[in-house]
Coordinates of C-alpha atoms in Angstrom, one line a residue:
M310 CA 59.3 -63.3 -61.5
P311 CA 57.2 -63.7 -58.3
M312 CA 57.0 -59.6 -57.8
P313 CA 53.9 -59.5 -59.7
R314 CA 51.8 -61.8 -57.5
V315 CA 53.3 -59.9 -54.6
K316 CA 51.3 -57.0 -55.9
H317 CA 48.1 -58.2 -56.5
F318 CA 48.1 -59.9 -53.4
L319 CA 49.8 -56.3 -52.0
L320 CA 46.2 -54.7 -53.6
P321 CA 43.5 -56.5 -51.7
L322 CA 45.3 -56.4 -48.2
L323 CA 45.9 -52.3 -48.7
I324 CA 42.1 -51.7 -49.4
L325 CA 41.1 -53.9 -46.4
L326 CA 43.3 -52.1 -44.1
G327 CA 41.8 -49.1 -45.4
L328 CA 38.7 -50.4 -45.0
T329 CA 39.1 -51.1 -41.3
A330 CA 40.6 -47.4 -40.7
C331 CA 37.8 -46.1 -41.9
D332 CA 36.1 -48.5 -39.5
Q333 CA 37.6 -47.4 -36.9
Q334 CA 37.1 -43.2 -37.4
P335 CA 35.0 -41.6 -34.6
D336 CA 31.3 -41.7 -35.1
D337 CA 30.1 -38.4 -35.9
S338 CA 27.1 -38.4 -37.2
R339 CA 25.3 -37.4 -34.2
P340 CA 23.7 -33.4 -34.8
S341 CA 25.7 -31.0 -33.6
A342 CA 23.3 -29.6 -30.7
L343 CA 20.7 -30.9 -28.7
L344 CA 17.3 -29.9 -28.9
I345 CA 15.3 -29.8 -25.6
K346 CA 11.1 -29.4 -25.4
G347 CA 7.9 -29.8 -23.7
E348 CA 5.4 -28.1 -22.4
A349 CA 4.6 -25.8 -19.5
R350 CA 1.1 -25.1 -17.5
Y351 CA 0.7 -23.1 -14.2
Q352 CA -2.1 -23.4 -12.0
Q353 CA -3.6 -20.4 -12.0
Q354 CA -6.9 -20.2 -14.1
Q355 CA -6.3 -16.8 -15.8
A356 CA -4.9 -15.4 -18.8
L357 CA -1.7 -13.8 -18.9
P358 CA -1.9 -10.1 -19.8
D359 CA -0.1 -9.1 -22.8
G360 CA 4.3 -8.5 -22.0
S361 CA 4.5 -11.8 -20.4
T362 CA 7.9 -13.8 -20.8
L363 CA 8.5 -17.4 -20.9
T364 CA 12.4 -17.5 -19.9
L365 CA 14.5 -21.3 -20.7
R366 CA 18.0 -21.5 -18.4
L367 CA 19.6 -24.5 -18.9
E368 CA 22.1 -24.7 -16.5
N369 CA 25.5 -26.0 -15.3
L370 CA 24.3 -27.7 -11.2
N371 CA 27.9 -27.4 -10.6
A372 CA 28.4 -23.9 -10.9
L373 CA 25.6 -22.4 -9.4
P374 CA 25.1 -19.6 -8.4
G375 CA 26.6 -17.6 -11.1
S376 CA 26.6 -16.2 -14.4
K377 CA 29.3 -19.4 -15.5
A378 CA 26.3 -21.5 -14.3
V379 CA 23.5 -20.6 -17.3
I380 CA 25.1 -22.3 -20.8
A381 CA 22.8 -21.1 -22.7
E382 CA 19.0 -19.2 -22.1
K383 CA 16.6 -18.0 -24.3
I384 CA 13.4 -15.4 -23.6
T385 CA 10.2 -15.7 -25.3
Q386 CA 6.9 -13.6 -25.6
L387 CA 4.5 -14.8 -25.2
K388 CA 1.8 -14.6 -27.6
Q389 CA -0.8 -17.3 -27.0
H390 CA -2.2 -15.9 -23.1
H391 CA -3.5 -20.2 -22.9
Q392 CA -2.0 -22.9 -21.7
P393 CA 0.2 -25.1 -22.1
F394 CA 3.3 -23.1 -22.9
R395 CA 4.8 -25.1 -25.4
F396 CA 8.8 -24.7 -25.8
Q397 CA 12.3 -25.4 -27.0
I398 CA 15.8 -24.7 -26.8
R399 CA 18.4 -26.1 -28.8
V400 CA 22.0 -26.5 -27.1
F401 CA 25.7 -27.1 -29.2
R402 CA 27.0 -29.7 -27.8
D403 CA 30.6 -28.3 -27.7
Q404 CA 28.9 -26.3 -24.4
F405 CA 28.8 -29.3 -22.3
K406 CA 31.8 -31.1 -19.9
T407 CA 31.5 -34.6 -19.2
D408 CA 30.3 -36.1 -16.2
T409 CA 28.6 -32.7 -15.2
P410 CA 25.1 -32.2 -14.5
Y411 CA 23.0 -29.9 -16.4
A412 CA 18.8 -28.9 -15.7
L413 CA 16.5 -26.9 -17.3
R414 CA 14.8 -24.3 -15.3
V415 CA 12.2 -22.8 -16.3
L416 CA 10.2 -19.4 -15.6
L417 CA 7.0 -17.8 -15.9
Q418 CA 6.5 -14.4 -15.2
S419 CA 3.7 -11.6 -15.9
A420 CA 3.8 -8.4 -17.2
S421 CA 2.3 -7.3 -13.6
G422 CA 5.8 -9.1 -12.0
Q423 CA 3.9 -12.4 -10.5
R424 CA 6.3 -15.5 -11.3
W425 CA 6.0 -19.0 -11.5
T426 CA 8.9 -21.8 -12.0
S427 CA 9.3 -24.9 -12.8
E428 CA 8.3 -27.8 -9.3
A429 CA 10.8 -30.5 -10.1
L430 CA 14.2 -30.1 -11.6
P431 CA 14.7 -31.4 -14.8
M432 CA 18.1 -33.1 -15.5
I433 CA 19.5 -33.2 -18.8
N434 CA 20.8 -36.2 -20.7
T435 CA 23.5 -34.9 -22.9
D436 CA 24.1 -37.5 -24.3
Q437 CA 20.8 -37.5 -26.8
S438 CA 20.3 -35.9 -29.8
Q439 CA 16.2 -34.9 -29.0
L440 CA 14.9 -34.9 -25.4
D441 CA 11.4 -33.9 -24.6
L442 CA 10.5 -33.7 -21.4
G443 CA 6.9 -33.2 -21.4
R444 CA 4.8 -31.5 -19.5
L445 CA 5.9 -29.4 -16.7
S446 CA 3.7 -27.6 -14.0
L447 CA 4.8 -24.5 -12.3
T448 CA 4.5 -23.1 -8.4
Q449 CA 3.8 -19.4 -8.0
V450 CA 6.9 -17.9 -5.8
F451 CA 5.5 -16.5 -2.7
A452 CA 5.5 -12.6 -2.4
Q453 CA 8.3 -11.1 -0.3
E454 CA 6.9 -10.8 3.2
V455 CA 9.0 -9.1 6.1
D456 CA 9.6 -12.2 8.8
N457 CA 9.8 -15.1 6.4
D458 CA 13.4 -14.3 4.4
T459 CA 16.4 -16.8 6.0
L460 CA 19.4 -16.0 4.4
F461 CA 22.3 -18.8 4.4
V462 CA 25.7 -18.7 3.0
C463 CA 27.0 -21.7 1.4
G464 CA 31.0 -21.8 1.7
G465 CA 31.2 -18.7 -0.6
K466 CA 27.2 -18.8 -2.4
S467 CA 24.5 -17.2 -1.0
I468 CA 21.3 -18.9 -1.1
K469 CA 17.8 -17.4 0.4
T470 CA 14.9 -19.7 2.0
R471 CA 11.0 -18.4 1.9
Q472 CA 8.6 -20.1 4.3
R473 CA 4.9 -20.9 4.3
N474 CA 3.1 -23.1 6.6
Q475 CA 5.0 -26.3 5.1
Q476 CA 6.3 -25.3 1.9
L477 CA 10.0 -23.6 1.6
Q478 CA 11.1 -22.2 -1.6
L479 CA 14.7 -21.9 -1.9
H480 CA 16.3 -19.2 -3.7
I481 CA 19.2 -19.2 -5.5
N482 CA 20.1 -15.9 -8.0
D483 CA 17.0 -15.5 -10.1
D484 CA 16.1 -19.7 -9.3
I485 CA 13.8 -20.5 -7.5
Y486 CA 13.1 -24.2 -6.3
H487 CA 9.5 -25.4 -4.6
L488 CA 10.7 -27.8 -1.4
Q489 CA 8.0 -29.2 0.8
Q490 CA 8.6 -30.7 4.2
V491 CA 9.1 -34.2 4.8
A492 CA 9.8 -36.4 7.8
A493 CA 13.0 -36.4 9.4
A494 CA 14.9 -37.7 12.3
S495 CA 16.3 -34.3 13.8
G496 CA 16.0 -30.4 12.3
A497 CA 13.7 -29.5 9.4
R498 CA 14.1 -31.1 5.8
Y499 CA 12.6 -30.1 3.1
Q500 CA 12.8 -31.7 -0.9
S501 CA 11.3 -30.8 -4.4
R502 CA 8.4 -33.5 -5.4
D503 CA 10.9 -35.0 -7.8
S504 CA 13.8 -35.6 -4.8
Q505 CA 16.2 -33.9 -6.7
V506 CA 16.9 -30.7 -4.4
V507 CA 16.9 -31.5 -0.6
F508 CA 17.5 -28.7 1.8
W509 CA 17.9 -29.8 5.6
S510 CA 18.7 -27.3 8.2
Q511 CA 19.7 -27.6 12.0
G512 CA 19.3 -24.4 14.3
S513 CA 21.7 -22.7 12.4
E514 CA 23.5 -24.8 10.2
A515 CA 22.2 -26.5 6.4
R516 CA 23.0 -28.6 4.0
L517 CA 21.9 -28.2 0.4
S518 CA 22.1 -31.5 -1.7
M519 CA 20.9 -31.1 -6.3
A520 CA 21.0 -33.9 -8.4
T521 CA 24.4 -35.1 -7.8
V522 CA 25.6 -31.7 -6.3
E523 CA 26.8 -31.9 -2.8
W524 CA 27.0 -27.7 -1.2
P525 CA 29.1 -26.7 1.4
A526 CA 27.4 -26.4 4.1
C527 CA 25.5 -23.6 4.9
T528 CA 25.4 -21.0 7.5
L529 CA 22.5 -18.8 9.1
V530 CA 23.0 -14.9 8.6
S531 CA 23.1 -13.2 12.1
E532 CA 20.7 -11.1 12.4
E533 CA 23.5 -8.4 12.9
L534 CA 24.6 -8.7 8.7
L535 CA 21.0 -8.3 8.1
A536 CA 20.8 -5.2 9.6
L537 CA 23.6 -3.8 7.8
F538 CA 21.5 -3.9 4.5
P539 CA 20.2 -1.4 2.6
F540 CA 23.4 -0.3 2.4
R541 CA 24.1 2.9 0.5
A542 CA 27.1 4.9 -0.5
H543 CA 28.2 8.4 -2.4
G544 CA 31.1 9.8 -3.5
N545 CA 32.1 13.1 -5.6
E546 CA 34.6 13.3 -8.4
P547 CA 33.5 11.5 -10.8
G548 CA 29.6 11.7 -8.8
W549 CA 28.8 7.6 -7.6
T550 CA 26.0 6.5 -5.7
L551 CA 26.1 2.6 -4.3
S552 CA 22.9 0.3 -3.4
A553 CA 23.3 -2.1 -2.0
N554 CA 20.5 -5.1 -0.3
V555 CA 20.8 -9.1 -0.3
E556 CA 20.4 -9.7 -3.8
E557 CA 21.8 -6.9 -6.1
V558 CA 24.5 -4.5 -5.7
V559 CA 23.9 -1.3 -8.2
L560 CA 26.7 1.1 -8.7
D561 CA 26.2 4.6 -10.6
W562 CA 29.2 6.4 -11.5
N563 CA 30.0 9.6 -13.5
Y564 CA 26.9 11.4 -12.6
G565 CA 24.7 8.6 -13.3
Q566 CA 26.2 7.9 -16.9
Q567 CA 27.2 3.9 -16.5
Q568 CA 25.9 2.0 -14.3
L569 CA 27.1 -1.3 -13.1
V570 CA 25.1 -4.2 -11.5
M571 CA 26.1 -7.3 -9.9
P572 CA 24.2 -9.7 -8.3
Y573 CA 23.8 -11.5 -4.5
P574 CA 26.8 -9.6 -2.9
Q575 CA 28.6 -11.9 -0.3
L576 CA 29.3 -9.7 3.4
S577 CA 31.8 -10.4 5.9
L578 CA 32.6 -8.3 8.9
T579 CA 35.7 -7.2 9.8
R580 CA 37.1 -5.7 13.1
S581 CA 36.1 -2.2 12.0
G582 CA 33.6 -2.6 9.4
F583 CA 32.7 -4.4 6.8
V584 CA 33.4 -5.6 3.1
L585 CA 31.5 -6.4 0.7
H586 CA 31.7 -8.0 -2.9
S587 CA 29.8 -9.6 -5.8
S588 CA 31.4 -11.6 -9.3
A589 CA 29.8 -11.5 -12.3
N590 CA 30.9 -12.4 -15.9
E591 CA 34.6 -12.0 -15.6
R592 CA 34.0 -8.8 -13.2
L593 CA 34.9 -8.0 -9.7
L594 CA 32.8 -5.1 -7.0
R595 CA 34.6 -4.9 -4.0
V596 CA 33.4 -2.6 -1.2
N597 CA 35.5 -1.9 1.7
V598 CA 33.0 -0.2 4.9
L599 CA 35.0 1.3 7.7
N600 CA 33.3 2.7 10.7
S601 CA 34.3 6.2 11.4
L602 CA 32.7 9.4 10.8
C603 CA 33.2 10.7 7.2
R604 CA 32.2 14.5 6.1
D605 CA 30.9 14.9 2.9
P606 CA 33.0 17.5 1.7
M607 CA 30.8 19.3 -0.6
S608 CA 27.9 19.8 2.1
G609 CA 29.8 18.7 5.5
K610 CA 27.2 16.3 6.3
P611 CA 28.3 13.6 8.4
F612 CA 27.9 10.0 7.2
P613 CA 28.7 7.1 10.1
Q614 CA 31.4 5.2 7.1
H615 CA 33.8 5.2 5.0
V616 CA 33.8 3.6 1.5
K617 CA 36.1 3.0 -0.3
V618 CA 35.1 1.3 -4.0
Q619 CA 37.0 -1.1 -6.5
F620 CA 36.3 -2.7 -10.0
D621 CA 38.3 -2.9 -12.8
D622 CA 40.8 -0.5 -12.7
K623 CA 38.4 2.4 -10.7
H624 CA 38.4 3.5 -7.1
L625 CA 36.3 5.5 -5.9
S626 CA 35.9 7.0 -2.3
G627 CA 33.2 8.4 -0.4
C628 CA 30.9 8.1 2.6
G629 CA 28.2 5.6 3.4
G630 CA 25.1 4.6 5.8
S631 CA 22.5 6.9 6.7
S632 CA 23.3 10.3 8.7
H633 CA 20.1 9.2 10.9
A634 CA 22.0 6.2 12.3
L635 CA 24.3 8.6 13.8
L636 CA 21.3 10.2 15.6
T637 CA 19.2 7.1 16.7
G638 CA 19.9 4.8 19.0
E639 CA 20.4 5.1 22.7
A640 CA 19.9 8.4 24.0
W641 CA 22.9 11.5 24.3
V642 CA 22.7 13.2 27.7
V643 CA 23.7 17.0 27.7
E644 CA 26.8 17.9 28.7
D645 CA 26.7 21.8 28.1
I646 CA 23.9 24.6 26.5
D647 CA 25.6 26.9 25.2
K648 CA 29.4 27.4 26.9
H649 CA 27.3 27.4 30.2
G650 CA 27.5 23.3 31.7
I651 CA 24.6 22.3 33.6
V652 CA 23.0 21.8 37.0
D653 CA 24.7 19.6 38.9
F654 CA 22.8 16.1 39.5
S655 CA 20.3 17.4 36.9
R656 CA 19.8 15.4 33.6
I657 CA 18.9 16.7 29.9
S658 CA 18.6 13.8 27.0
L659 CA 18.1 13.9 23.7
H660 CA 16.1 10.8 21.9
F661 CA 16.0 10.8 18.6
D662 CA 14.0 7.8 16.9
D663 CA 14.1 6.4 13.1
K664 CA 10.1 7.6 12.6
G665 CA 11.1 11.9 12.7
R666 CA 10.7 11.7 16.8
L667 CA 12.4 13.9 19.6
S668 CA 11.8 13.5 23.3
G669 CA 13.5 13.0 26.6
M670 CA 13.8 15.1 29.9
A671 CA 14.5 18.5 29.4
S672 CA 15.6 19.3 33.3
C673 CA 12.1 19.6 35.7
N674 CA 9.8 18.6 33.1
Q675 CA 9.5 15.6 29.7
Y676 CA 9.7 16.8 26.5
S677 CA 8.9 15.9 22.8
T678 CA 8.7 17.1 19.4
T679 CA 9.1 16.3 15.8
Y680 CA 12.6 16.9 13.5
E681 CA 13.3 16.4 9.7
F682 CA 17.4 15.7 8.5
N683 CA 17.8 16.3 5.0
E684 CA 20.9 19.4 4.1
Q685 CA 20.2 20.5 7.5
L686 CA 18.4 19.8 11.2
D687 CA 15.4 21.2 11.4
I688 CA 13.5 20.3 14.9
A689 CA 9.9 21.4 15.4
P690 CA 9.1 24.2 19.0
P691 CA 8.9 21.4 21.7
I692 CA 5.6 20.3 23.7
A693 CA 6.8 19.7 27.7
T694 CA 4.8 18.6 30.5
R695 CA 3.9 21.1 33.6
K696 CA 5.9 20.3 36.2
A697 CA 6.5 23.0 38.5
C698 CA 10.8 22.3 40.2
A699 CA 13.5 24.9 41.5
P700 CA 13.8 28.0 39.7
A701 CA 17.6 26.9 38.9
L702 CA 16.0 23.7 36.7
M703 CA 13.3 25.8 35.5
L704 CA 15.7 28.1 34.0
Q705 CA 18.2 26.1 32.2
E706 CA 15.1 24.0 30.9
N707 CA 13.6 26.9 28.9
R708 CA 17.2 27.9 27.5
F709 CA 17.4 24.3 26.8
L710 CA 14.1 24.0 25.4
N711 CA 14.0 27.9 23.3
L712 CA 17.7 27.0 22.2
L713 CA 16.5 23.5 20.6
S714 CA 13.7 24.8 18.4
E715 CA 16.5 26.7 16.6
V716 CA 18.8 24.5 16.0
T717 CA 19.6 23.9 12.1
R718 CA 22.9 22.0 12.1
L719 CA 25.0 18.9 13.7
D720 CA 28.2 18.1 14.3
F721 CA 30.4 15.6 16.2
D722 CA 33.8 16.4 18.2
E723 CA 36.8 13.9 17.6
Q724 CA 35.9 12.4 20.9
G725 CA 32.1 11.3 19.3
A726 CA 30.1 14.1 21.2
L727 CA 27.3 15.2 19.1
L728 CA 27.4 19.3 18.8
L729 CA 23.9 20.6 18.0
S730 CA 24.2 24.8 16.1
T731 CA 21.9 27.3 15.7
A732 CA 22.4 29.7 13.3
D733 CA 23.9 32.7 15.2
G734 CA 26.7 29.9 16.9
S735 CA 25.2 28.5 19.7
T736 CA 25.8 25.1 20.9
I737 CA 23.9 22.5 23.0
T738 CA 26.4 19.6 23.9
A739 CA 25.5 15.4 23.9
R740 CA 27.3 12.7 24.7
R741 CA 26.5 9.0 25.0

């Protein structure tokens, strides 16, 4: 019978097929995590004080800026205060995406707030099981100065540049990139030591590239927008306050019992105000600001803007801006003193500056004084020059100056006129 021979023939064949199938199974021999290690050294020679930290942050360059860019972070309290600082971070491979550039950011921060970051952009080869970056040089972050910060918006992303001589530091969220100016056919071109980061500005436009990532076209943020910061708002029931600058928005509500901090807000002007929005950790904060007189319902104090805040399922309403902004700027021209009008062709003016000084024309003479505006308006007795004019003007001037020193409250009518009131109800009305 031939059957037994078939069985003996099939057995080796099945074994062979089984071995071949095993050879074709995926190779799972690689470690499940990538170990990245190296050393960091900063330029200064002094030892760091207790409380200093070294932060490692592995980032997806495609996702910058934003919380999703950081796929792993490690913060170490430094026990050895002398250089070099050895570091390592382990990252699970299932956190990596294919065809995606990753870089390791190294941040050294002293207890006193000084910061150093890596001069180069260490790119990470995710195919390896272990990566030694060697020694990374750290450069100190420039201290903030008044006139050398510039803000750009690239698509929906904000970046800030800080310049000193031929060096430029690029701030993206909490990341700082150190760039040096290089020759360019036009405009100003800066790049990192390893040429991985390039920033090229021409007038109000700029381009940014990081490794293989090209950012959307960048546009310089105008002084008009920057002048809106810092911005503050508040409301009642429940009590809330909001403060915003170009780096973060902080919202406290329920009378300070809860807080939300959102980084790097985006800002856009509208015909009637502006919109501020920020997103982090899957949360969106939106602040709508309307340039329209708003009175605090508790104190009655006027503010220049109505504000609506929305995040999660919460909707808050209140007032924003500085009450001082309602007074400062152009001079106010008085058109009425306690419902008696003013002398024809005479001029009385009020100029409030942002340093607490008030000055102007009183009818015949120039005057000056100081003021404070908190819950109420407090004006010190004014000092005037001693020029003599017609009796009618001198009488009007005395009446105005005496009334001005007794003012305790301000308000605005529906047409925007400034109303200054005394405790007994006397008023001064002025317009711009």
